[in-house]
PDB file of C-alpha atoms in Angstrom:
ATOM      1  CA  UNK P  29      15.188  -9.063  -7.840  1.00  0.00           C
ATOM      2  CA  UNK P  30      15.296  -5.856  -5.939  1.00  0.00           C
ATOM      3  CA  UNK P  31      14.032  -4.798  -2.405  1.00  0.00           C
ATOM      4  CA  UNK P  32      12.790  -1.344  -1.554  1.00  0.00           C
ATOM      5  CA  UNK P  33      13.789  -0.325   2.125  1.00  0.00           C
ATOM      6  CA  UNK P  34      12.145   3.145   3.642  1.00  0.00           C
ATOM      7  CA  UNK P  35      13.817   5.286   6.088  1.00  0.00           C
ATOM      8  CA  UNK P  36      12.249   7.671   7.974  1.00  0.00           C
ATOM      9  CA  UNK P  37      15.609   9.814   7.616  1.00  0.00           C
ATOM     10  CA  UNK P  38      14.639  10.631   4.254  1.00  0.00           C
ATOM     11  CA  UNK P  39      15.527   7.679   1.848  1.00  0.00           C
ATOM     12  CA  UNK P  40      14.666   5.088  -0.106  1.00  0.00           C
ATOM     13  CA  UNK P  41      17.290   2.465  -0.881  1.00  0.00           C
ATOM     14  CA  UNK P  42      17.079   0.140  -3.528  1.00  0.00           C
ATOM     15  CA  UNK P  43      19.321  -3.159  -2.883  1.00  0.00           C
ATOM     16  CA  UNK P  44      19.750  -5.790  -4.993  1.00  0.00           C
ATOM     17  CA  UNK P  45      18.509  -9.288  -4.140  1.00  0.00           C
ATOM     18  CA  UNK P  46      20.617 -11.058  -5.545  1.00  0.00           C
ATOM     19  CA  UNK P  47      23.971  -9.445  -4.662  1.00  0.00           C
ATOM     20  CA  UNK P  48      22.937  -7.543  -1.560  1.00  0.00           C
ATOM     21  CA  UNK P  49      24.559  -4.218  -3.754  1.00  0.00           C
ATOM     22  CA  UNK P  50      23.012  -0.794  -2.946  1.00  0.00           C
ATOM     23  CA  UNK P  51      21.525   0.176  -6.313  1.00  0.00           C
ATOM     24  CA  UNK P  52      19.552   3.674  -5.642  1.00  0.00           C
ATOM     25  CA  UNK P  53      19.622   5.450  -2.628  1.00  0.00           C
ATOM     26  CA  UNK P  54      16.300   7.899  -3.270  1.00  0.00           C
ATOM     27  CA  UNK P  55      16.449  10.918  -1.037  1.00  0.00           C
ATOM     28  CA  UNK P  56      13.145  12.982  -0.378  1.00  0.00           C
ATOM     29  CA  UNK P  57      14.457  16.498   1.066  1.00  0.00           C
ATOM     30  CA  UNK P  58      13.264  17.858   4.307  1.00  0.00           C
ATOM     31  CA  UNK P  59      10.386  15.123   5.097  1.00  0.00           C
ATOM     32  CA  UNK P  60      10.460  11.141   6.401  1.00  0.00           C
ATOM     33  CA  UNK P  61       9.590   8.477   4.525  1.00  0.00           C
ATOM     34  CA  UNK P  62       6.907   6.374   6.029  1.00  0.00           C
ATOM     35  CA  UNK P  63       6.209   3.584   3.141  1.00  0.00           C
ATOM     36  CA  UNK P  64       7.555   1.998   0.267  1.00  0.00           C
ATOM     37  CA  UNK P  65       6.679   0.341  -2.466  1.00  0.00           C
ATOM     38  CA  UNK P  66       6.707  -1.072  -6.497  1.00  0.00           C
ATOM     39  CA  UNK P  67       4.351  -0.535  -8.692  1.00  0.00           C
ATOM     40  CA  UNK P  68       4.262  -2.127 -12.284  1.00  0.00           C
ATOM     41  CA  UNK P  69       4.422   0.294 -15.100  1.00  0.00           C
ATOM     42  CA  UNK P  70       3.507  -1.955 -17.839  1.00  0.00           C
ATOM     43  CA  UNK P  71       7.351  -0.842 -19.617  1.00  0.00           C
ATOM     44  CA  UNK P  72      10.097  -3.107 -18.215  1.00  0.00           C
ATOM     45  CA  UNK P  73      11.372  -2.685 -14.569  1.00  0.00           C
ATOM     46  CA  UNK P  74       8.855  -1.959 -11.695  1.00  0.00           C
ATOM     47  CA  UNK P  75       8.593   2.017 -10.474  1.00  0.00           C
ATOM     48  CA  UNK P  76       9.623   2.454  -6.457  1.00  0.00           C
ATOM     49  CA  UNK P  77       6.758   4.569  -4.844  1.00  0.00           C
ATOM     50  CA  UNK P  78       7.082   6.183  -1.720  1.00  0.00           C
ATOM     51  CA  UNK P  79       4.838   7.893   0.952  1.00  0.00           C
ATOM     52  CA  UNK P  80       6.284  10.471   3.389  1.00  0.00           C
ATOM     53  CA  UNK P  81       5.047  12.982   6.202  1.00  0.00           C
ATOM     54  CA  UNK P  82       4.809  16.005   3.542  1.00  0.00           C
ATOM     55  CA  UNK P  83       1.638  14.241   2.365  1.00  0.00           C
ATOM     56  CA  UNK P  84       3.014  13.284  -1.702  1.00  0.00           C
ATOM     57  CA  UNK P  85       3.934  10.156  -3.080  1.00  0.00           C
ATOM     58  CA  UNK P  86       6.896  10.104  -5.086  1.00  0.00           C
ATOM     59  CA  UNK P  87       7.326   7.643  -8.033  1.00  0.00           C
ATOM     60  CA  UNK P  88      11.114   6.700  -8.880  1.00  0.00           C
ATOM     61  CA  UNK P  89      12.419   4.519 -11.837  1.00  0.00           C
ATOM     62  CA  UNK P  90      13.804   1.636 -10.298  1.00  0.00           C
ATOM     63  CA  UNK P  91      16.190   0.805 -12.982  1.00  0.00           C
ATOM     64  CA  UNK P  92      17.718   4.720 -12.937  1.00  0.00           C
ATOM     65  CA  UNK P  93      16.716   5.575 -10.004  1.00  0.00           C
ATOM     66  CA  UNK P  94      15.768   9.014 -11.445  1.00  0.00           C
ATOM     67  CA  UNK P  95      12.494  10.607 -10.267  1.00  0.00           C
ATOM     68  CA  UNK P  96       9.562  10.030 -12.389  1.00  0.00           C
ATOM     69  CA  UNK P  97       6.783  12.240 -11.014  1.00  0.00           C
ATOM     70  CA  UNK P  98       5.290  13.091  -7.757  1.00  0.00           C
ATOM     71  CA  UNK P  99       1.379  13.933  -6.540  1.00  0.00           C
ATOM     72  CA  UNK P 100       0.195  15.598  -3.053  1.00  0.00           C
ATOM     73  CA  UNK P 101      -2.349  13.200  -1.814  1.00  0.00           C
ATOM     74  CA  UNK P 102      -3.064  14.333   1.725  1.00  0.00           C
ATOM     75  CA  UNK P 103      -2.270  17.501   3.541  1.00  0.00           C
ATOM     76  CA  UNK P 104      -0.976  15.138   6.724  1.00  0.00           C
ATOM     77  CA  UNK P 105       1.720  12.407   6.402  1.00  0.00           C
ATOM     78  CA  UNK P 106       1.176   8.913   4.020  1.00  0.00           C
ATOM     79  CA  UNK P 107       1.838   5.976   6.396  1.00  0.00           C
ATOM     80  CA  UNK P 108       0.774   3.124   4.021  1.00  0.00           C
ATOM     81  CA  UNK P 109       0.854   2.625  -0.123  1.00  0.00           C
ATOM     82  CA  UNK P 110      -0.758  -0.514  -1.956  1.00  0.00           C
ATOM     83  CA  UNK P 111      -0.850  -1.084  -5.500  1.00  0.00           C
ATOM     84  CA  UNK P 112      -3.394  -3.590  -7.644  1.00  0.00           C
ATOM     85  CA  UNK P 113      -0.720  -6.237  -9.326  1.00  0.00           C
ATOM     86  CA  UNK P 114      -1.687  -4.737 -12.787  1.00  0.00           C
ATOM     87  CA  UNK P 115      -0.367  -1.005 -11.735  1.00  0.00           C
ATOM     88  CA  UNK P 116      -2.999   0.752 -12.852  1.00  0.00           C
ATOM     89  CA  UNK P 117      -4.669   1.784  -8.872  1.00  0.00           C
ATOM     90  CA  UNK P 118      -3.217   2.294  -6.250  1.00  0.00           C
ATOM     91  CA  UNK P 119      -4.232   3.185  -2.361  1.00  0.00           C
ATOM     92  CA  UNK P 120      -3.232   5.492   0.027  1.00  0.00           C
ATOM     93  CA  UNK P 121      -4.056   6.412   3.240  1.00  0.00           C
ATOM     94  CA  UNK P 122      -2.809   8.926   6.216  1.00  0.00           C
ATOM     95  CA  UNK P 123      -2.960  10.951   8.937  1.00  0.00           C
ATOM     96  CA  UNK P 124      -6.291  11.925   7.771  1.00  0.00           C
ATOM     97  CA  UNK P 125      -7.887   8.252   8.573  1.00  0.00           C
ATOM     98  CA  UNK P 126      -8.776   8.377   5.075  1.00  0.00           C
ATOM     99  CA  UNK P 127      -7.762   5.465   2.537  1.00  0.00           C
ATOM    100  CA  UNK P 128      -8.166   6.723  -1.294  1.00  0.00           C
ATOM    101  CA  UNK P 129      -7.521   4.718  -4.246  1.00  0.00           C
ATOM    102  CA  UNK P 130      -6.261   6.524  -7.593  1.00  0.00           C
ATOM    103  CA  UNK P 131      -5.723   5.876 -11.169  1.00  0.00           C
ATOM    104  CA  UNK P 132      -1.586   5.400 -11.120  1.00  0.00           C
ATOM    105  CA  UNK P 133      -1.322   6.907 -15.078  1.00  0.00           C
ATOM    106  CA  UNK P 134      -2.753  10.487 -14.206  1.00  0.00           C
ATOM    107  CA  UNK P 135      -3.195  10.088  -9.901  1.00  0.00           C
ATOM    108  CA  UNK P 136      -7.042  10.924 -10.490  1.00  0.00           C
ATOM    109  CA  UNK P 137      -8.689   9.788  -7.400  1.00  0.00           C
ATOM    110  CA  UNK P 138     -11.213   7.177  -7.550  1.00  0.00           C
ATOM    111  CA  UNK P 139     -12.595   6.424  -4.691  1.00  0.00           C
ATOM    112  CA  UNK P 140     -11.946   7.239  -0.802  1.00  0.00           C
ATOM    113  CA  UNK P 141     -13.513   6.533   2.793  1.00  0.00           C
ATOM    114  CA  UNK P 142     -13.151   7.617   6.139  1.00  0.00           C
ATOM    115  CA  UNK P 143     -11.620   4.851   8.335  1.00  0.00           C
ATOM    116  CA  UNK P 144     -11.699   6.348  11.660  1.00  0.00           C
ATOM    117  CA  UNK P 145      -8.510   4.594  12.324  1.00  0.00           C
ATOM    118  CA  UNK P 146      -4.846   3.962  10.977  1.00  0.00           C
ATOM    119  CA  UNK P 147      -4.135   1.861   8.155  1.00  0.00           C
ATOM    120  CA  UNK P 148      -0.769   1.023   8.384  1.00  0.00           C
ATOM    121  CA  UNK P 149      -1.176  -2.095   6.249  1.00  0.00           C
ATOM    122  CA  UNK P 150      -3.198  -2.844   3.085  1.00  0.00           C
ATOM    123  CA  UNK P 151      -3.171  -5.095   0.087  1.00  0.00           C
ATOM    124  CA  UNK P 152      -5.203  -5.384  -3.124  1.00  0.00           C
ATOM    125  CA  UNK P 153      -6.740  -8.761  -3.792  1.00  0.00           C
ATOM    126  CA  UNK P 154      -8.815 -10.348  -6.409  1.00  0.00           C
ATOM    127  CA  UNK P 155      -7.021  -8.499  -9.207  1.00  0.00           C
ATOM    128  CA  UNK P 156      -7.513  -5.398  -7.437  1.00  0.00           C
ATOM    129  CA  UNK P 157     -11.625  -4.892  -6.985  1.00  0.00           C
ATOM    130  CA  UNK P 158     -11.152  -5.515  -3.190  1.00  0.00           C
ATOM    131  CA  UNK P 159      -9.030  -3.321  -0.758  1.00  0.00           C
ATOM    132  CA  UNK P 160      -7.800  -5.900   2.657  1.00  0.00           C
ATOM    133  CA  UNK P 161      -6.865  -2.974   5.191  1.00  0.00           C
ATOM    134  CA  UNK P 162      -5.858  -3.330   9.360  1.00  0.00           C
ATOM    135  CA  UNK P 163      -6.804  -1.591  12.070  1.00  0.00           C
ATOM    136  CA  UNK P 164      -8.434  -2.588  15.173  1.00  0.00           C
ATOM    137  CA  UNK P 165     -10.264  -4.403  12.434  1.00  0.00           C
ATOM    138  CA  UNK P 166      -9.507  -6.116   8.968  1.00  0.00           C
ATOM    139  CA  UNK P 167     -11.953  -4.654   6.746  1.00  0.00           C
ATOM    140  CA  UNK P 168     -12.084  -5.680   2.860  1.00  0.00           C
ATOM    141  CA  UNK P 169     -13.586  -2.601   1.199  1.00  0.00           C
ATOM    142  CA  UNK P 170     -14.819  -3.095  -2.950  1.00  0.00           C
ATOM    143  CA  UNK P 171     -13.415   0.383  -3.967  1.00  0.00           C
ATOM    144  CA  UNK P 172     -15.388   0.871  -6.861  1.00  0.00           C
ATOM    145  CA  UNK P 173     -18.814   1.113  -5.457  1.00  0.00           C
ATOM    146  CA  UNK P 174     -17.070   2.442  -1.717  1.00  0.00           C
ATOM    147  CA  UNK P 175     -18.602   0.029   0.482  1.00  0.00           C
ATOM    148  CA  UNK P 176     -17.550  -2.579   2.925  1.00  0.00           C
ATOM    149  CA  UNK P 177     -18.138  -5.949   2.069  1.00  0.00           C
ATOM    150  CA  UNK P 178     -16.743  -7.644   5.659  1.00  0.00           C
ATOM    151  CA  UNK P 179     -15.216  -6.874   8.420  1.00  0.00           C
ATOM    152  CA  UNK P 180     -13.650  -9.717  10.225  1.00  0.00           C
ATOM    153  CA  UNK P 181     -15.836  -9.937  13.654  1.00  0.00           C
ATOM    154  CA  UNK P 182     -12.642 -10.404  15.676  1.00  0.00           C
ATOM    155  CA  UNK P 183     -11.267  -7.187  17.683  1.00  0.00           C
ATOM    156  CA  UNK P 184      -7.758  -7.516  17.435  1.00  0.00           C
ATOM    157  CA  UNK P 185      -4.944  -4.294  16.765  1.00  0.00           C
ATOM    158  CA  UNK P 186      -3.580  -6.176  13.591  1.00  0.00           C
ATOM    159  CA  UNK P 187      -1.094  -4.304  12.370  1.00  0.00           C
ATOM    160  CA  UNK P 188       0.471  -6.454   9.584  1.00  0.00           C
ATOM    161  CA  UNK P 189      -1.165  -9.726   7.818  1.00  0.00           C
ATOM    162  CA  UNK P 190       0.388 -10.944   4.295  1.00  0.00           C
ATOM    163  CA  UNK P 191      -1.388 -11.362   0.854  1.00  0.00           C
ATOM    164  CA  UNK P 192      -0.352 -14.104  -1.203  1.00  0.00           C
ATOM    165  CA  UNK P 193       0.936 -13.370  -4.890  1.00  0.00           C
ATOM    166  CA  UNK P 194      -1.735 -14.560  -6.098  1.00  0.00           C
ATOM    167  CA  UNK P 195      -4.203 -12.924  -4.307  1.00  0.00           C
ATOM    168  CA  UNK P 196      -5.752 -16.690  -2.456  1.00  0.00           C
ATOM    169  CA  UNK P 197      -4.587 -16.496   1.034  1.00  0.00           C
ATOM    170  CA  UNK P 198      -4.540 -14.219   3.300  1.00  0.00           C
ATOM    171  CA  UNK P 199      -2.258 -14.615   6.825  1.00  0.00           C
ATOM    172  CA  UNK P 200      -3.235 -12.666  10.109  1.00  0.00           C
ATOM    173  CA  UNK P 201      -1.142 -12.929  12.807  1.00  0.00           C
ATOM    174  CA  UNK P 202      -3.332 -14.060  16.139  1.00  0.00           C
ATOM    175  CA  UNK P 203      -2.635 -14.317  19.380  1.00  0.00           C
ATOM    176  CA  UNK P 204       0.441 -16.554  19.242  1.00  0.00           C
ATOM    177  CA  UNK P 205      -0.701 -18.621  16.070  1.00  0.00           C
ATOM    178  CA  UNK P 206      -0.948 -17.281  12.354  1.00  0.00           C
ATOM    179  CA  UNK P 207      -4.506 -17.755  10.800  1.00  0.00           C
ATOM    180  CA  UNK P 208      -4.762 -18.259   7.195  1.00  0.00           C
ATOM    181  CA  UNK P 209      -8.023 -17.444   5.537  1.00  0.00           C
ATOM    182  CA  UNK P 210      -9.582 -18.057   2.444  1.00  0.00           C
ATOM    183  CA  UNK P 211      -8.920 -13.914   0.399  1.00  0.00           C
ATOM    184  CA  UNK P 212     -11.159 -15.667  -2.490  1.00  0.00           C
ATOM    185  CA  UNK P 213     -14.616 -13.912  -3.007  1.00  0.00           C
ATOM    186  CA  UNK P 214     -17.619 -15.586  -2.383  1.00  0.00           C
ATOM    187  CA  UNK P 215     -19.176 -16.783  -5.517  1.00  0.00           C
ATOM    188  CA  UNK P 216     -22.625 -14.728  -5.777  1.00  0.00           C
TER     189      UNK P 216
END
């Protein structure tokens, strides 16, 4: 029942869904904030996590709205944030063309490749063990053992397609049309 809204002025706000009511307003000092997003902690209401241009994420507690912790994760900015629905990984990637993927309870990093492109858009699927990311590609990347399993043969500059909760579909905008695709894996 909340919404987390970025602003590249140096908030997060934190708005009720239900009432429209401004509950946080999140301010990151002297740096934009590029991304946004909630990760579940496991312990009642959802954390807010945010990416900005001074290369940290910040975690917040969405029900205070008190900071929780913070980790550098690039030297350059963090343009896109996605979390597993379990909380326990979550991706990054920045100005470095480089997505990594880190264990939320102590931000060890687990994994990380070289993209050669922006990422401004990515999404966990299949309880997190596959990574969906855009570019002048979509590219679903299996994190743990860092390789690509397919890229979708179409050039196209996606820069947004939509996961379903549950993991199933997966909508890419094209051309004119939205294409939904199948975001189960292929049984071996």
């Amino acid at each position: 029942n909340r919404l987390a809204l970025a602003s590249t002025e140096g908030d997060v706000f934190v708005v009720s869904t239900d009432t429209g009511e401004l509950l946080h307003r999140l301010h990151h000092p002297n740096t934009r904030v590029f991304t946004v997003s909630f990760l579940e902690n496991g312990s009642g209401a959802p954390l807010v996590v945010s990416g900005s241009m001074d290369g940290f994420v910040r975690f917040w507690n969405s029900d205070s709205g008190q900071p929780a912790k913070e980790h550098r994760v690039t030297s350059m900015s963090v343009f896109a944030l996605a979390s597993a629905a379990d909380g326990r990984i979550m991706a990054t990637c920045g100005n470095d063309l480089s997505i990594r993927v880190w264990r939320t309870s102590d931000m060890r990093e687990l994994a990380s490749i070289t993209i050669g492109d922006s990422a401004p858009c990515m999404s966990f699927i299949d309880n997190g063990k596959l990574l969906l990311r855009d570019g002048s590609r979509l590219v679903l990347w299996n994190p743990a053992e860092e390789t690509v399993v397919l890229e979708f043969p179409e050039r196209h500059d996606y820069r947004e397609f939509a996961v379903s909760p549950d993991g199933q579909r997966i909508a890419i905008p094209y051309g004119e049309h939205i294409r939904i695709v199948d975001g189960r894996p292929i049984e071996q």
